[in-house]
C-alpha cells in the first residue's frame, strides 16, 4: 500500500508553502511520527512527520512551492512492496533547517493544537521555537481577556465575517461570542473557534451575555434593516476599527461601520451608519458619507464630497473635490468621477460617464 504525504493545514492564514529540506533521503526508511520534511510559509517553519511506517518516495523537490493539502511524497508500506535499500541522512541535510531571525520554528504538537483551536500561529508573540505550551498560554490569555470586553455577535459567517472577527480581536473593546448566519448548513459549526448559530432572537442573545452586534453582510439594505431591529432590541450596533487605520479625532462615525487596515479618514469627515471603508481607502477632509455606503479597496475621495445612501465606490476609483454623488450609485472599478452623479446611476471610465441605471 502507498500512503500520500500531504502538506497539512498549518494554523496560519497562508495557502502556499516552500519545501525547505527533506530530512530523509529517497527510499529512506521512516517510522510513524518521525520528522521527514521541513516546510516554510512567509513567516514560519513547520515540521511534517510520517503517518505510517515504510519507505519514502519524494515527489516535490527542495525549494519548490506547493499548496496546502498538496501531495509532496509517498510512503510505501513494506508489507506489500519490495523493500528498497535502507537510506541514510545525506551529508548536506541538517537535523534542523536553517531559518532567518524573522521566522518561527513550530513544533508538531504546537501545530496540531493550533489547528484544533483555530489559533493563528503568527499571533504568538515569541521569538524562536513555538511549543505546545505557548499555544495553551495564548488560549488562556485570550479567554481571560475576553471576560473584560463587551461580548458581541457578528451577523454573517462568510469571509466578511472573518475580517470583522479579526478587527474585533485586535480591539481592546470587544469579544466575539458567536457568529449568526441564516445558512442552515453552517448551524452548529465553528469558524476560528467561534460557534455559528441561526437564532438571532434578542432575548436568547442577551442570555448569552451578548450586548452588541456587528453586521458583516454585503447587502446595504440588509445591514440597514438589521440596524433598526438591533436598536429596537436594545443591542448596541458596534463600530469595528482596525488598529492599522487612521481616523482623525475630528472625524465623526455613526454606528455599525467597519474601517479596515490601511484606511485613512481625515478631519471633519462624517460617516453615517453601516458603512464599509475598505483597505487603503483614503477619505480627505470635510466629506459627508451617508448610511450603508461601501468604499472598496484603494478608492480615493477628495474633499467636500457628498455621497448618498447605499452608494458603492469601486476598487481604485477616484472622486474629485466638491462632487455630489446621489444615493444608490455604483462607481465602477478604476473610474474617475469629476462631475456630479444623480441617484441610482452606474458610472464607469476615465473620466467617469453614466452608462446606465440600477434596477430597484
Short mmCIF file of C-alpha atoms in Angstrom, two decimals:
data_model
loop_
_atom_site.label_atom_id
_atom_site.label_comp_id
_atom_site.label_asym_id
_atom_site.label_seq_id
_atom_site.Cartn_x
_atom_site.Cartn_y
_atom_site.Cartn_z
CA UNK A 1 0.00 0.00 0.00
CA UNK A 2 1.14 3.54 -0.74
CA UNK A 3 0.33 6.45 1.60
CA UNK A 4 0.35 10.06 0.42
CA UNK A 5 2.44 12.63 2.29
CA UNK A 6 0.39 15.85 2.17
CA UNK A 7 1.02 19.38 3.39
CA UNK A 8 -1.24 19.75 6.46
CA UNK A 9 -3.25 22.82 7.42
CA UNK A 10 -0.67 24.78 9.36
CA UNK A 11 -2.67 27.17 11.52
CA UNK A 12 -1.62 30.30 9.58
CA UNK A 13 -3.53 32.33 7.02
CA UNK A 14 -1.46 31.24 4.03
CA UNK A 15 -2.20 28.73 1.30
CA UNK A 16 1.33 28.17 -0.06
CA UNK A 17 4.47 26.65 1.47
CA UNK A 18 8.02 26.08 0.29
CA UNK A 19 9.88 22.79 0.73
CA UNK A 20 12.93 23.77 2.80
CA UNK A 21 14.53 20.35 3.07
CA UNK A 22 13.84 16.63 3.22
CA UNK A 23 15.16 15.03 6.40
CA UNK A 24 15.17 11.54 4.86
CA UNK A 25 16.68 10.53 1.51
CA UNK A 26 14.78 8.93 -1.36
CA UNK A 27 13.83 5.34 -0.43
CA UNK A 28 14.90 6.03 3.15
CA UNK A 29 13.15 4.07 5.87
CA UNK A 30 10.75 6.05 8.10
CA UNK A 31 8.58 5.28 11.10
CA UNK A 32 5.36 6.81 12.44
CA UNK A 33 5.80 10.35 13.87
CA UNK A 34 9.34 10.62 12.53
CA UNK A 35 10.14 14.10 11.12
CA UNK A 36 10.64 13.71 7.37
CA UNK A 37 10.38 17.22 5.91
CA UNK A 38 10.56 20.91 6.82
CA UNK A 39 8.35 23.43 5.01
CA UNK A 40 8.02 27.17 5.48
CA UNK A 41 5.48 29.92 4.96
CA UNK A 42 6.49 33.56 4.67
CA UNK A 43 6.97 33.77 8.45
CA UNK A 44 7.19 30.31 10.00
CA UNK A 45 8.88 26.94 9.64
CA UNK A 46 6.94 23.69 10.13
CA UNK A 47 7.86 20.05 10.51
CA UNK A 48 5.98 17.33 8.65
CA UNK A 49 6.07 13.87 10.21
CA UNK A 50 5.40 10.41 8.82
CA UNK A 51 1.95 8.97 9.44
CA UNK A 52 2.96 5.40 8.53
CA UNK A 53 5.93 3.08 8.67
CA UNK A 54 7.60 2.43 5.34
CA UNK A 55 9.97 3.86 2.79
CA UNK A 56 9.90 7.42 1.49
CA UNK A 57 9.34 8.34 -2.16
CA UNK A 58 9.90 12.05 -2.77
CA UNK A 59 7.63 13.84 -5.26
CA UNK A 60 8.37 17.54 -4.65
CA UNK A 61 11.98 18.71 -4.66
CA UNK A 62 13.64 21.01 -2.16
CA UNK A 63 12.99 24.66 -2.97
CA UNK A 64 9.69 24.07 -4.77
CA UNK A 65 6.45 25.77 -3.70
CA UNK A 66 3.24 23.83 -3.18
CA UNK A 67 -0.25 24.41 -1.79
CA UNK A 68 -1.88 23.30 1.44
CA UNK A 69 -3.11 19.68 1.13
CA UNK A 70 -0.89 19.06 -1.93
CA UNK A 71 0.87 15.68 -2.12
CA UNK A 72 4.64 16.10 -1.80
CA UNK A 73 5.67 12.46 -1.42
CA UNK A 74 4.63 8.89 -0.69
CA UNK A 75 5.34 6.29 1.97
CA UNK A 76 5.49 2.77 0.65
CA UNK A 77 4.25 0.07 3.03
CA UNK A 78 6.99 -2.60 3.27
CA UNK A 79 4.40 -5.36 3.82
CA UNK A 80 3.06 -5.13 0.28
CA UNK A 81 6.00 -3.67 -1.61
CA UNK A 82 9.57 -4.83 -2.26
CA UNK A 83 11.75 -3.16 0.36
CA UNK A 84 14.36 -0.82 -1.14
CA UNK A 85 17.76 -0.31 0.32
CA UNK A 86 17.67 1.39 3.72
CA UNK A 87 18.55 5.06 3.32
CA UNK A 88 20.65 7.31 5.49
CA UNK A 89 20.83 11.04 6.03
CA UNK A 90 22.83 12.64 3.23
CA UNK A 91 25.71 14.86 4.29
CA UNK A 92 24.06 18.11 3.14
CA UNK A 93 20.93 17.64 5.30
CA UNK A 94 20.92 19.03 8.81
CA UNK A 95 18.85 17.94 11.78
CA UNK A 96 17.11 21.34 11.80
CA UNK A 97 16.52 23.69 8.92
CA UNK A 98 18.39 26.96 8.89
CA UNK A 99 15.89 29.77 9.29
CA UNK A 100 16.12 33.54 9.35
CA UNK A 101 15.54 35.55 12.50
CA UNK A 102 12.17 36.66 11.13
CA UNK A 103 10.77 33.12 11.02
CA UNK A 104 9.27 30.98 13.75
CA UNK A 105 10.06 27.33 14.31
CA UNK A 106 6.89 25.46 15.32
CA UNK A 107 6.80 22.03 16.95
CA UNK A 108 4.44 19.40 15.62
CA UNK A 109 2.36 19.32 18.84
CA UNK A 110 2.03 23.11 18.81
CA UNK A 111 0.93 22.96 15.19
CA UNK A 112 -1.72 20.32 15.92
CA UNK A 113 -3.07 22.25 18.92
CA UNK A 114 -3.23 25.47 16.87
CA UNK A 115 -5.22 23.65 14.19
CA UNK A 116 -7.62 22.17 16.76
CA UNK A 117 -8.41 25.52 18.39
CA UNK A 118 -8.04 27.53 15.16
CA UNK A 119 -5.26 29.70 16.54
CA UNK A 120 -3.32 31.82 14.06
CA UNK A 121 0.25 30.89 14.97
CA UNK A 122 1.55 34.23 13.71
CA UNK A 123 -0.28 35.93 16.59
CA UNK A 124 2.01 34.18 19.09
CA UNK A 125 4.38 36.96 20.08
CA UNK A 126 7.55 34.97 20.55
CA UNK A 127 10.98 34.64 19.01
CA UNK A 128 12.38 31.23 18.25
CA UNK A 129 10.67 27.91 18.91
CA UNK A 130 6.89 27.86 19.41
CA UNK A 131 5.91 24.94 21.66
CA UNK A 132 2.62 23.37 22.69
CA UNK A 133 2.74 25.33 25.98
CA UNK A 134 2.89 28.62 24.05
CA UNK A 135 -0.36 27.77 22.25
CA UNK A 136 -2.04 26.78 25.54
CA UNK A 137 -0.89 30.01 27.20
CA UNK A 138 -2.22 32.04 24.26
CA UNK A 139 -5.63 30.34 24.52
CA UNK A 140 -5.77 31.04 28.27
CA UNK A 141 -4.84 34.71 27.81
CA UNK A 142 -7.42 35.06 25.04
CA UNK A 143 -10.16 33.61 27.24
CA UNK A 144 -9.14 35.73 30.22
CA UNK A 145 -9.00 38.99 28.27
CA UNK A 146 -12.38 38.31 26.66
CA UNK A 147 -14.10 38.44 30.06
CA UNK A 148 -13.33 42.18 30.45
CA UNK A 149 -14.60 43.10 26.99
CA UNK A 150 -18.10 43.61 25.67
CA UNK A 151 -19.49 40.39 24.23
CA UNK A 152 -20.76 40.85 20.70
CA UNK A 153 -22.19 38.72 17.91
CA UNK A 154 -21.17 39.00 14.27
CA UNK A 155 -24.04 38.55 11.82
CA UNK A 156 -22.59 36.70 8.84
CA UNK A 157 -20.04 33.87 8.96
CA UNK A 158 -18.64 34.40 5.46
CA UNK A 159 -15.23 35.83 4.56
CA UNK A 160 -16.51 39.28 5.50
CA UNK A 161 -17.40 37.93 8.93
CA UNK A 162 -13.85 36.65 9.38
CA UNK A 163 -12.46 40.10 8.55
CA UNK A 164 -14.83 41.58 11.14
CA UNK A 165 -13.66 38.96 13.65
CA UNK A 166 -10.04 39.98 13.12
CA UNK A 167 -10.87 43.65 13.71
CA UNK A 168 -12.79 42.74 16.87
CA UNK A 169 -9.99 40.53 18.21
CA UNK A 170 -7.44 43.29 17.66
CA UNK A 171 -9.66 45.70 19.56
CA UNK A 172 -9.44 46.26 23.30
CA UNK A 173 -13.22 46.71 23.46
CA UNK A 174 -14.95 43.64 22.07
CA UNK A 175 -15.02 39.85 22.40
CA UNK A 176 -16.88 37.85 19.75
CA UNK A 177 -19.13 35.25 21.40
CA UNK A 178 -20.93 33.82 18.35
CA UNK A 179 -21.48 34.15 14.64
CA UNK A 180 -25.10 34.38 13.48
CA UNK A 181 -25.84 33.05 9.99
CA UNK A 182 -29.06 32.13 8.19
CA UNK A 183 -27.43 29.23 6.30
CA UNK A 184 -28.78 26.01 7.89
CA UNK A 185 -25.69 24.11 6.70
CA UNK A 186 -23.48 26.24 8.96
CA UNK A 187 -25.52 25.88 12.14
CA UNK A 188 -23.53 24.32 14.98
CA UNK A 189 -20.22 24.56 13.13
CA UNK A 190 -17.27 26.73 14.17
CA UNK A 191 -15.08 29.26 12.40
CA UNK A 192 -11.84 30.32 14.06
CA UNK A 193 -13.12 28.68 17.22
CA UNK A 194 -16.36 30.75 17.25
CA UNK A 195 -19.66 28.86 17.18
CA UNK A 196 -22.19 29.59 14.41
CA UNK A 197 -25.86 29.84 15.40
CA UNK A 198 -29.04 30.70 13.49
CA UNK A 199 -31.06 32.11 16.37
CA UNK A 200 -30.91 35.91 16.29
CA UNK A 201 -33.58 36.37 18.93
CA UNK A 202 -32.53 39.27 21.14
CA UNK A 203 -33.67 37.53 24.33
CA UNK A 204 -31.55 34.47 23.51
CA UNK A 205 -28.52 36.66 22.71
CA UNK A 206 -28.85 38.51 26.00
CA UNK A 207 -28.97 35.16 27.83
CA UNK A 208 -25.53 34.51 26.29
CA UNK A 209 -24.32 37.82 27.71
CA UNK A 210 -24.21 39.48 24.29
CA UNK A 211 -24.72 43.24 24.38
CA UNK A 212 -23.70 44.27 20.89
CA UNK A 213 -23.78 43.13 17.27
CA UNK A 214 -21.88 43.82 14.06
CA UNK A 215 -23.47 43.13 10.67
CA UNK A 216 -20.97 41.60 8.23
CA UNK A 217 -23.34 41.37 5.26
CA UNK A 218 -22.54 42.94 1.87
CA UNK A 219 -26.13 43.93 1.05
CA UNK A 220 -26.72 47.50 2.28
CA UNK A 221 -30.50 47.11 2.59
CA UNK A 222 -29.98 44.10 4.84
CA UNK A 223 -27.48 45.96 7.00
CA UNK A 224 -29.75 48.95 7.48
CA UNK A 225 -32.82 46.80 8.13
CA UNK A 226 -30.98 44.80 10.78
CA UNK A 227 -29.64 48.03 12.28
CA UNK A 228 -33.20 49.09 13.02
CA UNK A 229 -34.07 45.70 14.52
CA UNK A 230 -30.97 45.76 16.73
CA UNK A 231 -31.93 49.19 18.02
CA UNK A 232 -35.42 48.03 18.96
CA UNK A 233 -33.90 45.05 20.79
CA UNK A 234 -31.52 47.34 22.75
CA UNK A 235 -28.48 45.69 21.20
CA UNK A 236 -25.63 48.11 20.55
CA UNK A 237 -24.52 48.30 16.93
CA UNK A 238 -20.73 48.50 17.21
CA UNK A 239 -18.03 50.00 15.01
CA UNK A 240 -15.08 47.72 14.23
CA UNK A 241 -11.90 49.67 13.54
CA UNK A 242 -8.64 48.00 12.52
CA UNK A 243 -5.67 49.37 14.53
CA UNK A 244 -3.72 49.91 11.31
CA UNK A 245 -6.21 52.50 10.07
CA UNK A 246 -6.15 56.24 10.81
CA UNK A 247 -9.22 58.22 11.85
CA UNK A 248 -8.88 61.91 12.65
CA UNK A 249 -10.11 62.82 16.13
CA UNK A 250 -12.23 65.45 14.35
CA UNK A 251 -13.95 62.87 12.13
CA UNK A 252 -17.38 61.50 13.10
CA UNK A 253 -18.61 57.91 12.75
CA UNK A 254 -22.16 56.64 13.12
CA UNK A 255 -22.68 53.02 14.21
CA UNK A 256 -22.19 49.61 12.67
CA UNK A 257 -19.26 50.67 10.46
CA UNK A 258 -16.12 48.69 9.68
CA UNK A 259 -12.89 50.56 9.00
CA UNK A 260 -10.29 48.17 7.60
CA UNK A 261 -6.50 48.15 7.65
CA UNK A 262 -4.80 50.99 5.83
CA UNK A 263 -7.88 53.25 5.63
CA UNK A 264 -7.38 56.98 6.25
CA UNK A 265 -10.25 59.26 7.30
CA UNK A 266 -9.28 62.93 7.55
CA UNK A 267 -10.67 65.72 9.75
CA UNK A 268 -14.27 66.96 9.70
CA UNK A 269 -15.44 63.99 7.64
CA UNK A 270 -18.73 62.46 8.72
CA UNK A 271 -19.67 58.85 8.03
CA UNK A 272 -23.16 57.52 8.72
CA UNK A 273 -24.23 54.04 9.84
CA UNK A 274 -23.36 50.58 8.48
CA UNK A 275 -20.68 51.71 6.03
CA UNK A 276 -17.74 49.64 4.81
CA UNK A 277 -14.48 51.58 4.46
CA UNK A 278 -12.18 49.04 2.85
CA UNK A 279 -8.41 48.52 2.87
CA UNK A 280 -6.25 51.50 1.86
CA UNK A 281 -9.21 53.78 1.18
CA UNK A 282 -8.33 57.47 1.54
CA UNK A 283 -11.03 59.95 2.53
CA UNK A 284 -9.88 63.56 2.65
CA UNK A 285 -11.33 66.24 4.92
CA UNK A 286 -14.85 67.64 5.09
CA UNK A 287 -16.74 64.81 3.37
CA UNK A 288 -20.23 63.55 4.18
CA UNK A 289 -20.92 59.86 3.54
CA UNK A 290 -24.46 58.69 4.25
CA UNK A 291 -25.67 55.33 5.62
CA UNK A 292 -24.94 51.97 4.01
CA UNK A 293 -22.15 53.02 1.64
CA UNK A 294 -19.25 50.79 0.58
CA UNK A 295 -15.90 52.32 -0.34
CA UNK A 296 -13.91 49.48 -1.92
CA UNK A 297 -10.13 48.90 -1.53
CA UNK A 298 -7.88 51.65 -2.80
CA UNK A 299 -10.63 54.17 -3.53
CA UNK A 300 -9.75 57.84 -3.04
CA UNK A 301 -12.02 60.76 -2.16
CA UNK A 302 -11.04 64.41 -2.41
CA UNK A 303 -12.53 66.96 -0.01
CA UNK A 304 -16.04 68.41 0.35
CA UNK A 305 -17.76 65.43 -1.29
CA UNK A 306 -21.30 64.28 -0.58
CA UNK A 307 -22.18 60.59 -1.10
CA UNK A 308 -25.79 59.45 -0.75
CA UNK A 309 -27.08 56.30 0.95
CA UNK A 310 -26.12 52.81 -0.27
CA UNK A 311 -23.64 54.00 -2.89
CA UNK A 312 -20.76 51.72 -3.89
CA UNK A 313 -17.40 53.19 -4.89
CA UNK A 314 -15.41 50.51 -6.74
CA UNK A 315 -11.83 49.35 -6.27
CA UNK A 316 -9.32 52.06 -7.11
CA UNK A 317 -11.97 54.62 -8.08
CA UNK A 318 -11.31 58.34 -7.56
CA UNK A 319 -13.75 61.16 -6.81
CA UNK A 320 -12.67 64.76 -7.33
CA UNK A 321 -13.23 67.62 -4.88
CA UNK A 322 -16.66 69.29 -4.44
CA UNK A 323 -18.64 66.47 -6.08
CA UNK A 324 -22.15 65.35 -5.17
CA UNK A 325 -22.91 61.64 -5.61
CA UNK A 326 -26.55 60.57 -5.31
CA UNK A 327 -27.90 57.56 -3.43
CA UNK A 328 -27.73 54.02 -4.80
CA UNK A 329 -24.93 54.88 -7.23
CA UNK A 330 -22.36 52.32 -8.45
CA UNK A 331 -18.98 53.74 -9.46
CA UNK A 332 -17.01 51.16 -11.43
CA UNK A 333 -13.53 49.84 -10.74
CA UNK A 334 -10.81 52.38 -11.52
CA UNK A 335 -13.27 55.08 -12.59
CA UNK A 336 -12.58 58.79 -12.12
CA UNK A 337 -15.55 60.98 -11.18
CA UNK A 338 -15.16 64.69 -11.97
CA UNK A 339 -18.80 65.85 -12.00
CA UNK A 340 -21.99 65.28 -10.02
CA UNK A 341 -23.80 61.94 -10.35
CA UNK A 342 -27.60 61.57 -9.96
CA UNK A 343 -29.33 58.84 -7.91
CA UNK A 344 -29.09 55.17 -8.95
CA UNK A 345 -26.60 55.80 -11.76
CA UNK A 346 -23.89 53.41 -12.91
CA UNK A 347 -20.63 55.20 -13.69
CA UNK A 348 -17.56 53.83 -15.48
CA UNK A 349 -14.43 55.11 -17.16
CA UNK A 350 -11.85 57.90 -17.03
CA UNK A 351 -13.35 60.41 -16.91
CA UNK A 352 -16.41 58.69 -15.48
CA UNK A 353 -19.54 58.56 -17.61
CA UNK A 354 -23.04 57.36 -16.78
CA UNK A 355 -23.59 54.10 -18.65
CA UNK A 356 -26.88 53.02 -17.09
CA UNK A 357 -29.29 53.00 -14.20
CA UNK A 358 -29.73 50.50 -11.39
CA UNK A 359 -32.88 48.39 -11.38
CA UNK A 360 -34.54 48.87 -7.99
#
